Amino acid sequence: MNAPRLLTREVPPRTAWALEQAGIAPLLARLFASRGVSSAEELDDGLARLLPPEDLKGIQEAARLLADCIEQRQRICLVADYDCDGATACSVALRGLTLLGAAPEQLCYVVPDRAIHGYGLTPAIVELALPQRPQLLMTVDNGIASMAGVAHAKALGLRVLVTDHHLPAVVEGRIELPAADALVNPSQPGCGFASKNLAGVGVAFYVLLALRSELRQRGRYDNAPQPKLDGLLDLVALGTVADVVKLDANNRRLVAQGLKRMRAGRVQPGIAALFTAAGRDCSRANAFDLGFALGPRINAAGRLSDMTLGIECLLSDDPTRALELARQLDAINRERREIEADMREQAEFKLDELMQDPRLKGEPPAALALFEPEFHEGVVGIIASRLKDRIHRPTFVFARGADGQLKGSGRSIPGFHLRDALDLVSKRHPELLKKFGGHAMAAGCTLADDGFERFDQALQDVAAEWLDAAALTRTLRTDGPLAPELFTADTVRALDAQVWGQAFEAPLFCDRVEVISQRIVGERHLKLRLRQGGALRDAIWFGHIEPVPERGLLAYRLSLDEYQGQQRVQMIVEAMTEEAGA
């Protein structure tokens, strides 16, 4: 594959200067200004700066519904999802409802098995919940497209509260919503909430804020202190980062508050246990830890086992029990990595075979779809992500599900809205997709056993129409060179203390370097010794084994490499090109 195009972010000089005048360090001022921050107030992560709950459409109805259930001691059953966002949303809701007065016997939850039940509040999940004798079903991180499941629950006399953040279903060109008793989702039509990027756990947290307000209006706290909900923000931060939603100002505040509590040791035992199992230091928690250490361990339960394990870890108040569960999650995650490694090797072999087609002239197709019967359904999304990163193409990977149908998970690139692409495929081929859903950058679908080749061609057709040469060229936006005097451990620590993530990317610097030495370490990593200006630097390129040129432009992040008690600043390479950038 060709090297990516490196573009330097534009820094509005007046904005950077204004941020500096407000007391922000010059490097951070430059980084924030280039990411759209226009004033220091936007960087205020205090809870008072959170967007108000009342702006969420349907939240007052949701609060009244939950308040009535608590006061009437009716049973509430949460319907969770099998990823980290769903697990944290379930844990936040259960812990929050308890804090706000629900008795333990009033609360229960169910979570679908990915391989058996599929996603969302289906009629089968309603039936799964019935033995718990619920009077209210409350979805977290799902439900917006669960028309059949909500209808089934209502027919059985249950009330339904949907809390979700996914896009609603579009049927014959019209948005269709489930007939729930209350529906809270910033993505639903007519919702005036300023942030459309809340994760499912964020929506659940906001519902609790509204419920507390409703209970306060009913006089519940006239003679008692109002419960504090900020102790749940470690869970909110984990789910928000792990779900890779855009970190707009409101989400950054939620994550920043959660990280502060982690660093101060004010965490749920399950969070602390996950840090221990992952070999990470909770007192130095950052967003990278949440997205790449804790999140995958929770997600592994939903991919290979039962997400109940992840939820129970997050709900446990016993540190010993929480650590036992976290270690089980760690073992499942190691198994997931082994399965992923085998699947990735097979997938890359199939991709290499495909690219031998002379019609492709060594380039990958405009969109990629792969199917292997032996693939594990729970890991196809990870493989799609890895392949997408390698070839910079919209990618779907399919496995055969337990029901014989093909279950696919896709990942996309900027300029190709994956869910909209599936919608177009379904319109052009009405019987092809059994079901589908998702976002712009990630989506899933189900095909009949004989539908793969037709889907592959249909996806190719849409990609050929939507994607031009510029969109098919991977572009990395960098923050330009880093001044030599800033190449220090203090700089790394200052950067790590910030909240970076989706749509607020971590700093990526770019400098010309000379390669002094290069060697393979481990199985797939390139260790480099570089000369940058007059200084020698250490660098590592994870997952890369091809030799690099003697001189070039290096795009890199900074990290602290600790060995035998010593800390050294290290470059984490993202790309290298002999070009001078565009």
Coordinates of C-alpha atoms in Angstrom, one line a residue:
M1 CA 0.0 0.0 0.0
N2 CA 1.1 3.5 -0.7
A3 CA 2.2 5.7 2.2
P4 CA -0.6 8.0 3.6
R5 CA -0.8 11.6 2.8
L6 CA 0.4 13.8 5.7
L7 CA -1.4 17.1 6.2
T8 CA -0.5 19.6 8.9
R9 CA -3.5 20.9 10.9
E10 CA -4.2 24.6 10.6
V11 CA -3.8 26.5 13.8
P12 CA -5.8 29.8 14.0
P13 CA -3.1 32.1 15.4
R14 CA -5.5 34.5 17.2
T15 CA -7.3 31.6 18.9
A16 CA -4.0 30.0 20.0
W17 CA -2.8 33.3 21.3
A18 CA -6.1 33.9 23.2
L19 CA -5.8 30.4 24.8
E20 CA -2.3 31.2 25.9
Q21 CA -3.4 34.5 27.4
A22 CA -6.0 32.5 29.4
G23 CA -3.1 30.5 31.0
I24 CA -2.9 27.5 28.8
A25 CA 0.6 26.2 27.9
P26 CA 1.7 27.2 24.4
L27 CA 1.9 23.6 23.1
L28 CA -1.6 22.7 24.4
A29 CA -3.0 26.1 23.2
R30 CA -1.8 25.2 19.7
L31 CA -3.2 21.7 19.9
F32 CA -6.6 22.8 21.2
A33 CA -6.9 25.6 18.7
S34 CA -6.3 23.3 15.8
R35 CA -9.1 21.0 17.0
G36 CA -11.7 23.7 17.1
V37 CA -11.5 24.9 20.7
S38 CA -12.2 28.7 20.5
S39 CA -12.1 29.7 24.2
A40 CA -10.8 28.5 27.5
E41 CA -14.4 28.1 28.7
E42 CA -14.8 25.1 26.4
L43 CA -12.0 23.4 28.3
D44 CA -13.8 23.9 31.6
D45 CA -14.6 20.3 32.6
G46 CA -16.7 21.1 35.7
L47 CA -20.0 19.3 36.1
A48 CA -21.8 22.7 36.1
R49 CA -20.8 23.0 32.5
L50 CA -22.6 19.8 31.4
L51 CA -25.5 20.3 29.0
P52 CA -28.9 20.3 30.9
P53 CA -30.9 17.1 31.0
E54 CA -34.2 18.8 30.2
D55 CA -33.0 19.4 26.6
L56 CA -33.3 15.7 25.9
K57 CA -36.6 14.9 24.2
G58 CA -38.7 12.5 26.3
I59 CA -36.5 12.7 29.4
Q60 CA -39.3 14.1 31.6
E61 CA -41.6 11.3 30.6
A62 CA -38.8 8.8 31.4
A63 CA -38.2 10.4 34.8
R64 CA -41.9 10.3 35.7
L65 CA -42.1 6.7 34.6
L66 CA -39.1 5.6 36.7
A67 CA -40.2 7.7 39.7
D68 CA -43.7 6.1 39.7
C69 CA -42.0 2.6 39.6
I70 CA -39.8 3.4 42.5
E71 CA -42.6 4.9 44.6
Q72 CA -45.0 2.0 43.8
R73 CA -42.2 -0.6 44.3
Q74 CA -42.7 -2.0 40.8
R75 CA -40.1 -4.2 39.2
I76 CA -37.8 -2.7 36.6
C77 CA -35.9 -5.0 34.2
L78 CA -33.0 -3.5 32.3
V79 CA -32.3 -4.8 28.8
A80 CA -28.6 -4.3 28.1
D81 CA -26.3 -4.7 25.1
Y82 CA -23.3 -7.0 24.8
D83 CA -20.6 -4.4 24.4
C84 CA -18.7 -2.2 26.8
D85 CA -21.1 0.7 26.3
G86 CA -24.1 -1.5 27.1
A87 CA -22.4 -3.1 30.1
T88 CA -21.4 0.2 31.6
A89 CA -24.9 1.7 30.8
C90 CA -26.5 -1.2 32.6
S91 CA -24.2 -0.9 35.6
V92 CA -24.8 2.9 35.8
A93 CA -28.5 2.5 35.6
L94 CA -28.7 -0.2 38.3
R95 CA -26.3 1.6 40.6
G96 CA -28.1 4.9 40.0
L97 CA -31.6 3.6 40.5
T98 CA -30.5 2.0 43.8
L99 CA -29.0 5.3 44.9
L100 CA -32.3 7.1 44.0
G101 CA -34.4 4.7 46.1
A102 CA -35.2 1.6 44.2
A103 CA -35.0 -1.5 46.4
P104 CA -32.7 -4.3 45.3
E105 CA -35.7 -6.6 44.8
Q106 CA -37.2 -4.1 42.3
L107 CA -34.2 -4.4 39.9
C108 CA -33.0 -7.0 37.5
Y109 CA -31.4 -7.1 34.1
V110 CA -31.1 -9.3 31.0
V111 CA -28.5 -9.1 28.3
P112 CA -28.7 -10.8 24.9
D113 CA -26.3 -13.5 23.8
R114 CA -24.7 -12.3 20.6
A115 CA -24.9 -15.7 18.9
I116 CA -28.4 -16.7 20.1
H117 CA -30.5 -13.6 20.4
G118 CA -28.8 -11.0 18.2
Y119 CA -28.9 -7.3 19.0
G120 CA -31.6 -5.2 20.8
L121 CA -35.0 -5.7 22.4
T122 CA -36.3 -8.5 20.3
P123 CA -39.5 -10.5 21.1
A124 CA -37.1 -13.3 22.3
I125 CA -35.5 -11.0 24.8
V126 CA -38.9 -9.9 26.1
E127 CA -39.6 -13.6 26.7
L128 CA -36.2 -14.0 28.4
A129 CA -37.2 -11.2 30.8
L130 CA -40.6 -12.5 31.7
P131 CA -39.6 -14.9 34.4
Q132 CA -38.2 -11.9 36.3
R133 CA -41.8 -10.6 36.5
P134 CA -41.0 -7.0 35.3
Q135 CA -43.6 -4.3 35.1
L136 CA -41.2 -2.0 33.2
L137 CA -38.6 -2.8 30.6
M138 CA -35.8 -0.2 30.4
T139 CA -33.4 -0.6 27.5
V140 CA -29.9 0.8 27.7
D141 CA -27.7 1.3 24.6
N142 CA -30.4 -0.3 22.4
G143 CA -34.1 -0.2 21.5
I144 CA -34.4 2.7 19.0
A145 CA -35.0 0.2 16.2
S146 CA -36.8 -2.5 18.3
M147 CA -40.3 -2.0 16.9
A148 CA -41.3 -5.7 17.1
G149 CA -39.8 -6.2 20.6
V150 CA -41.5 -3.1 22.0
A151 CA -44.8 -4.1 20.4
H152 CA -44.5 -7.6 21.9
A153 CA -43.8 -6.2 25.4
K154 CA -46.7 -3.8 25.2
A155 CA -49.0 -6.7 24.1
L156 CA -48.0 -8.5 27.2
G157 CA -49.0 -5.5 29.4
L158 CA -45.5 -4.3 30.1
R159 CA -44.4 -0.7 29.9
V160 CA -41.3 0.1 28.0
L161 CA -38.7 2.9 28.4
V162 CA -36.2 3.1 25.6
T163 CA -32.8 4.8 26.2
D164 CA -30.4 4.7 23.3
H165 CA -28.1 6.7 21.1
H166 CA -28.1 4.8 17.8
L167 CA -29.7 6.1 14.7
P168 CA -33.4 5.3 14.3
A169 CA -34.6 2.9 11.6
V170 CA -35.7 4.2 8.2
V171 CA -38.5 2.2 6.6
E172 CA -39.5 3.1 3.0
G173 CA -37.8 6.5 3.3
R174 CA -39.4 7.4 6.6
I175 CA -38.0 7.3 10.1
E176 CA -39.8 4.8 12.3
L177 CA -39.7 4.8 16.1
P178 CA -40.9 2.1 18.5
A179 CA -44.2 2.7 20.4
A180 CA -42.5 2.9 23.8
D181 CA -44.0 4.7 26.8
A182 CA -41.0 7.0 26.8
L183 CA -38.0 7.3 24.5
V184 CA -34.8 9.1 25.2
N185 CA -32.3 9.4 22.4
P186 CA -30.4 12.5 21.2
S187 CA -30.6 11.1 17.7
Q188 CA -34.4 10.9 17.5
P189 CA -36.2 13.5 15.4
G190 CA -37.1 16.7 17.2
C191 CA -34.6 16.3 20.0
G192 CA -32.9 19.7 20.8
F193 CA -30.0 18.3 22.9
A194 CA -26.9 20.2 21.7
S195 CA -24.8 17.0 21.6
K196 CA -25.8 14.2 19.3
N197 CA -22.7 12.2 20.4
L198 CA -23.7 10.8 23.8
A199 CA -22.9 7.1 24.2
G200 CA -25.5 4.8 25.6
V201 CA -24.0 5.1 29.0
G202 CA -24.2 8.9 28.8
V203 CA -27.9 8.7 28.0
A204 CA -28.5 6.5 31.0
F205 CA -26.6 8.9 33.2
Y206 CA -28.7 11.8 32.0
V207 CA -31.9 9.9 32.6
L208 CA -30.7 9.4 36.2
L209 CA -30.1 13.2 36.5
A210 CA -33.6 13.8 35.3
L211 CA -35.0 11.2 37.7
R212 CA -33.3 12.8 40.7
S213 CA -34.8 16.1 39.7
E214 CA -38.3 14.6 39.4
L215 CA -37.9 12.9 42.8
R216 CA -36.8 16.2 44.2
Q217 CA -39.9 17.9 42.9
R218 CA -42.0 15.3 44.5
G219 CA -40.4 16.2 47.9
R220 CA -38.4 13.1 48.3
Y221 CA -35.3 15.1 49.5
D222 CA -37.1 17.6 51.7
N223 CA -35.8 16.0 54.8
A224 CA -32.9 14.0 53.4
P225 CA -29.7 14.9 51.5
Q226 CA -29.9 14.5 47.7
P227 CA -28.0 11.4 46.4
K228 CA -24.8 12.2 44.5
L229 CA -24.5 10.7 41.1
D230 CA -21.0 11.9 40.2
G231 CA -19.6 8.7 41.7
L232 CA -20.9 6.9 38.6
L233 CA -18.7 8.9 36.2
D234 CA -15.9 6.4 36.1
L235 CA -18.3 4.0 34.5
V236 CA -19.6 6.7 32.2
A237 CA -16.1 7.6 31.1
L238 CA -15.2 4.0 30.4
G239 CA -18.3 3.4 28.2
T240 CA -18.0 6.7 26.4
V241 CA -14.4 6.1 25.4
A242 CA -14.8 2.4 24.6
D243 CA -17.7 3.1 22.3
V244 CA -15.6 5.5 20.2
V245 CA -18.2 8.2 20.1
K246 CA -17.1 11.7 19.2
L247 CA -15.5 13.5 22.1
D248 CA -17.3 16.8 21.8
A249 CA -17.1 19.3 24.7
N250 CA -19.8 17.6 26.6
N251 CA -18.4 14.1 26.3
R252 CA -14.9 15.4 27.1
R253 CA -16.3 16.7 30.4
L254 CA -17.9 13.4 31.2
V255 CA -14.7 11.5 30.5
A256 CA -12.5 14.1 32.3
Q257 CA -14.6 13.8 35.4
G258 CA -14.4 10.0 35.3
L259 CA -10.7 10.1 34.9
K260 CA -10.2 12.5 37.8
R261 CA -12.1 10.1 40.0
M262 CA -10.0 7.1 38.8
R263 CA -6.7 9.0 39.5
A264 CA -7.9 9.9 42.9
G265 CA -8.8 6.3 43.7
R266 CA -12.6 7.0 43.9
V267 CA -13.6 4.2 41.6
Q268 CA -16.0 1.2 41.6
P269 CA -14.2 -1.9 42.7
G270 CA -14.7 -3.4 39.2
I271 CA -12.9 -0.6 37.5
A272 CA -10.0 -0.8 40.0
A273 CA -9.9 -4.6 39.4
L274 CA -9.8 -4.1 35.6
F275 CA -6.8 -1.8 35.9
T276 CA -5.0 -4.4 38.0
A277 CA -5.9 -7.2 35.6
A278 CA -4.6 -5.1 32.7
G279 CA -1.4 -4.2 34.4
R280 CA -2.3 -0.5 34.4
D281 CA -1.9 2.1 37.1
C282 CA -5.3 3.6 38.0
S283 CA -3.6 6.6 39.6
R284 CA -2.3 7.6 36.1
A285 CA -5.5 6.7 34.2
N286 CA -5.9 8.2 30.7
A287 CA -8.3 7.8 27.9
F288 CA -5.9 5.3 26.1
D289 CA -6.3 3.0 29.1
L290 CA -10.0 3.0 28.8
G291 CA -10.1 2.4 25.1
F292 CA -7.3 -0.1 24.7
A293 CA -7.0 -1.9 28.1
L294 CA -10.2 -1.9 30.1
G295 CA -12.7 -1.6 27.2
P296 CA -11.4 -4.7 25.3
R297 CA -11.6 -6.8 28.5
I298 CA -15.2 -6.0 29.0
N299 CA -16.0 -6.4 25.3
A300 CA -14.3 -9.8 25.2
A301 CA -17.1 -11.2 27.4
G302 CA -19.7 -10.2 24.9
R303 CA -17.7 -11.5 22.0
L304 CA -16.8 -14.9 23.3
S305 CA -18.8 -15.6 26.4
D306 CA -21.6 -13.9 28.3
M307 CA -21.7 -10.1 29.0
T308 CA -23.2 -11.0 32.4
L309 CA -19.6 -11.5 33.5
G310 CA -18.6 -8.0 32.5
I311 CA -21.7 -6.4 34.1
E312 CA -21.2 -8.4 37.3
C313 CA -17.6 -7.2 37.5
L314 CA -18.8 -3.6 37.3
L315 CA -21.6 -4.1 39.8
S316 CA -19.5 -5.9 42.4
D317 CA -18.8 -4.0 45.6
D318 CA -16.5 -6.7 46.9
P319 CA -12.9 -5.9 45.7
T320 CA -11.9 -9.6 46.0
R321 CA -14.8 -10.8 43.9
A322 CA -14.4 -7.9 41.4
L323 CA -10.7 -8.9 40.9
E324 CA -11.7 -12.6 40.4
L325 CA -14.1 -11.5 37.7
A326 CA -11.6 -9.1 36.1
R327 CA -9.1 -11.9 35.9
Q328 CA -11.7 -14.1 34.2
L329 CA -12.3 -11.3 31.7
D330 CA -8.6 -10.9 31.2
A331 CA -8.4 -14.7 30.4
I332 CA -11.3 -14.4 27.9
N333 CA -9.5 -11.4 26.3
R334 CA -6.3 -13.4 25.9
E335 CA -8.4 -16.1 24.2
R336 CA -10.0 -13.4 22.0
R337 CA -6.5 -12.2 20.9
E338 CA -5.5 -15.8 20.0
I339 CA -8.7 -16.2 17.9
E340 CA -8.2 -12.8 16.4
A341 CA -4.6 -13.6 15.4
D342 CA -5.7 -16.8 13.6
M343 CA -8.6 -15.0 11.9
R344 CA -6.5 -12.1 10.9
E345 CA -3.9 -14.3 9.3
Q346 CA -6.6 -16.1 7.2
A347 CA -8.2 -12.8 6.3
E348 CA -5.0 -11.2 5.2
F349 CA -4.2 -14.3 3.1
K350 CA -7.6 -14.0 1.4
L351 CA -7.0 -10.3 0.9
D352 CA -3.5 -10.9 -0.6
E353 CA -5.0 -13.5 -3.0
L354 CA -7.7 -11.1 -4.0
M355 CA -5.2 -8.4 -4.8
Q356 CA -3.4 -10.7 -7.2
D357 CA -6.3 -10.1 -9.6
P358 CA -4.7 -8.2 -12.5
R359 CA -7.8 -6.1 -12.9
L360 CA -7.0 -4.5 -9.5
K361 CA -3.5 -3.5 -10.6
G362 CA -2.1 -4.1 -7.1
E363 CA -4.7 -1.9 -5.4
P364 CA -7.5 -3.1 -3.2
P365 CA -11.1 -2.9 -4.4
A366 CA -13.2 0.2 -3.6
A367 CA -14.8 -1.8 -0.8
L368 CA -13.9 -5.2 0.7
A369 CA -16.1 -8.0 1.9
L370 CA -14.7 -11.3 3.2
F371 CA -16.4 -14.4 4.4
E372 CA -14.9 -17.5 6.0
P373 CA -17.3 -20.2 7.5
E374 CA -14.9 -20.9 10.4
F375 CA -14.6 -17.3 11.5
H376 CA -15.9 -16.5 15.0
E377 CA -19.0 -14.3 14.9
G378 CA -17.9 -12.3 17.9
V379 CA -14.5 -11.2 16.4
V380 CA -15.5 -10.3 12.8
G381 CA -15.8 -6.6 13.8
I382 CA -12.2 -6.5 15.0
I383 CA -10.9 -8.2 11.9
A384 CA -12.9 -5.7 9.7
S385 CA -11.2 -2.8 11.6
R386 CA -7.7 -4.3 11.2
L387 CA -8.2 -4.8 7.4
K388 CA -9.8 -1.3 7.1
D389 CA -6.7 0.2 8.7
R390 CA -4.4 -1.7 6.4
I391 CA -6.1 -0.9 3.1
H392 CA -8.1 2.2 3.8
R393 CA -11.3 0.8 2.4
P394 CA -14.8 0.2 3.8
T395 CA -14.6 -3.4 5.0
F396 CA -17.1 -6.1 6.0
V397 CA -16.2 -9.4 7.5
F398 CA -18.7 -12.2 7.8
A399 CA -19.0 -15.4 9.8
R400 CA -21.7 -18.1 9.8
G401 CA -24.0 -17.7 12.8
A402 CA -25.5 -20.5 14.9
D403 CA -28.7 -20.1 12.9
G404 CA -26.9 -20.6 9.6
Q405 CA -27.2 -17.1 8.4
L406 CA -24.2 -14.9 7.7
K407 CA -23.4 -12.3 10.4
G408 CA -21.3 -9.4 9.2
S409 CA -19.6 -6.5 10.9
G410 CA -18.2 -3.5 9.0
R411 CA -15.9 -0.6 9.5
S412 CA -15.6 2.4 7.3
I413 CA -13.5 5.4 6.2
P414 CA -14.3 9.1 6.1
G415 CA -16.7 9.9 3.3
F416 CA -18.5 6.6 3.3
H417 CA -21.5 6.4 5.7
L418 CA -21.7 2.7 6.3
R419 CA -25.3 2.5 7.6
D420 CA -26.5 4.7 4.7
A421 CA -24.7 2.4 2.3
L422 CA -26.5 -0.6 3.8
D423 CA -29.7 1.2 3.5
L424 CA -29.1 1.8 -0.2
V425 CA -28.1 -1.8 -0.7
S426 CA -31.4 -2.9 0.9
K427 CA -33.4 -0.6 -1.4
R428 CA -31.6 -2.0 -4.5
H429 CA -31.8 -5.6 -3.3
P430 CA -34.9 -5.8 -1.1
E431 CA -34.5 -9.5 -0.1
L432 CA -30.7 -9.4 0.4
L433 CA -30.3 -7.9 3.9
K434 CA -32.3 -9.7 6.6
K435 CA -31.5 -6.9 9.0
F436 CA -28.9 -4.1 9.4
G437 CA -28.1 -1.1 11.5
G438 CA -25.2 1.0 12.9
H439 CA -23.5 4.3 12.4
A440 CA -21.4 6.1 9.8
M441 CA -18.2 4.3 10.7
A442 CA -19.4 1.0 12.0
A443 CA -22.4 -1.2 11.1
G444 CA -23.6 -4.7 11.0
C445 CA -25.9 -6.8 8.9
T446 CA -27.3 -10.3 8.4
L447 CA -27.5 -12.2 5.1
A448 CA -29.0 -15.5 4.0
D449 CA -26.4 -18.3 3.6
D450 CA -26.3 -17.7 -0.2
G451 CA -26.2 -13.9 -0.1
F452 CA -22.5 -13.1 0.3
E453 CA -21.5 -12.7 -3.4
R454 CA -24.5 -10.5 -4.1
F455 CA -23.7 -8.4 -1.1
D456 CA -20.1 -8.1 -2.1
Q457 CA -21.1 -6.8 -5.6
A458 CA -23.7 -4.5 -4.2
L459 CA -21.3 -2.9 -1.7
Q460 CA -18.7 -2.6 -4.5
D461 CA -21.3 -0.7 -6.6
V462 CA -22.1 1.8 -3.9
A463 CA -18.4 2.3 -3.1
A464 CA -17.6 2.9 -6.8
E465 CA -20.3 5.6 -6.9
W466 CA -19.5 7.3 -3.6
L467 CA -15.7 7.2 -3.3
D468 CA -13.2 9.1 -5.4
A469 CA -9.4 8.9 -5.5
A470 CA -9.1 11.5 -2.7
A471 CA -11.4 9.5 -0.4
L472 CA -9.5 6.3 -1.1
T473 CA -6.2 7.9 -0.1
R474 CA -5.5 7.6 3.6
T475 CA -4.8 11.0 5.1
L476 CA -3.2 11.6 8.5
R477 CA -3.6 15.1 10.0
T478 CA -0.5 16.0 12.0
D479 CA 0.4 18.7 14.4
G480 CA 3.6 19.5 12.7
P481 CA 7.1 19.4 14.3
L482 CA 7.7 19.2 18.0
A483 CA 10.3 21.6 19.3
P484 CA 13.3 19.7 20.6
E485 CA 13.1 21.3 24.0
L486 CA 9.6 19.8 24.4
F487 CA 10.7 16.3 23.8
T488 CA 10.5 15.5 27.6
A489 CA 8.7 13.3 30.1
D490 CA 6.9 16.4 31.4
T491 CA 5.4 17.0 27.9
V492 CA 4.2 13.4 27.7
R493 CA 2.6 13.7 31.1
A494 CA 0.9 17.0 30.2
L495 CA -0.5 15.4 27.0
D496 CA -1.6 12.2 28.8
A497 CA -3.5 14.3 31.3
Q498 CA -5.8 15.6 28.6
V499 CA -8.9 13.9 27.1
W500 CA -8.2 12.8 23.5
G501 CA -10.3 10.5 21.4
Q502 CA -12.7 10.2 18.4
A503 CA -13.0 13.6 16.6
F504 CA -10.5 15.1 19.2
E505 CA -7.5 13.1 18.2
A506 CA -4.4 12.7 20.3
P507 CA -1.4 14.8 19.1
L508 CA 0.4 13.4 16.1
F509 CA 3.7 15.2 15.5
C510 CA 5.7 15.1 12.3
D511 CA 9.4 15.6 11.8
R512 CA 12.1 14.8 9.3
V513 CA 14.4 12.0 10.6
E514 CA 17.3 9.9 9.7
V515 CA 17.2 6.2 10.4
I516 CA 20.3 5.0 12.2
S517 CA 19.2 1.4 12.7
Q518 CA 16.1 -0.7 12.4
R519 CA 15.3 -4.2 13.6
I520 CA 12.2 -6.5 14.2
V521 CA 11.3 -7.1 17.8
G522 CA 8.6 -9.5 19.0
E523 CA 6.6 -10.8 16.1
R524 CA 5.4 -7.8 14.2
H525 CA 7.1 -4.6 15.5
L526 CA 9.8 -2.5 14.0
K527 CA 12.3 -0.9 16.5
L528 CA 14.0 2.2 15.2
R529 CA 16.9 4.3 16.3
L530 CA 16.6 7.8 14.7
R531 CA 18.4 11.1 14.5
Q532 CA 16.0 14.0 14.8
G533 CA 17.9 17.2 14.3
G534 CA 20.9 16.8 16.4
A535 CA 19.4 14.3 18.9
L536 CA 19.1 10.5 18.9
R537 CA 15.6 9.1 19.5
D538 CA 14.1 5.7 20.1
A539 CA 11.0 4.8 18.2
I540 CA 8.8 1.7 17.7
W541 CA 6.3 1.0 14.9
F542 CA 3.7 -1.5 16.2
G543 CA 2.4 -4.1 13.7
H544 CA 4.9 -3.1 11.0
I545 CA 7.8 -5.2 9.8
E546 CA 8.7 -3.7 6.4
P547 CA 12.0 -1.8 6.2
V548 CA 11.7 2.0 6.1
P549 CA 13.8 4.5 4.1
E550 CA 17.0 6.0 5.5
R551 CA 15.5 9.4 5.6
G552 CA 11.9 10.6 5.6
L553 CA 9.1 12.4 7.2
L554 CA 7.9 10.6 10.4
A555 CA 4.4 10.9 11.9
Y556 CA 4.6 9.9 15.6
R557 CA 3.0 10.1 19.0
L558 CA 4.9 10.4 22.3
S559 CA 4.9 7.9 25.1
L560 CA 6.9 7.1 28.2
D561 CA 8.8 3.8 28.0
E562 CA 9.5 2.5 31.5
Y563 CA 12.3 -0.1 32.0
Q564 CA 14.0 -1.0 35.3
G565 CA 12.5 2.1 37.0
Q566 CA 13.8 4.5 34.3
Q567 CA 11.5 6.5 32.1
R568 CA 12.5 7.4 28.5
V569 CA 10.5 9.3 25.9
Q570 CA 9.7 7.1 23.0
M571 CA 8.2 7.8 19.6
I572 CA 5.2 5.6 18.6
V573 CA 5.3 5.6 14.8
E574 CA 2.1 6.0 12.8
A575 CA 3.5 6.5 9.3
M576 CA 6.7 7.3 7.5
T577 CA 7.1 8.7 4.0
E578 CA 9.9 10.0 1.8
E579 CA 7.6 12.7 0.7
A580 CA 7.7 16.1 2.2
G581 CA 3.9 16.1 2.8
A582 CA 1.2 17.7 0.9

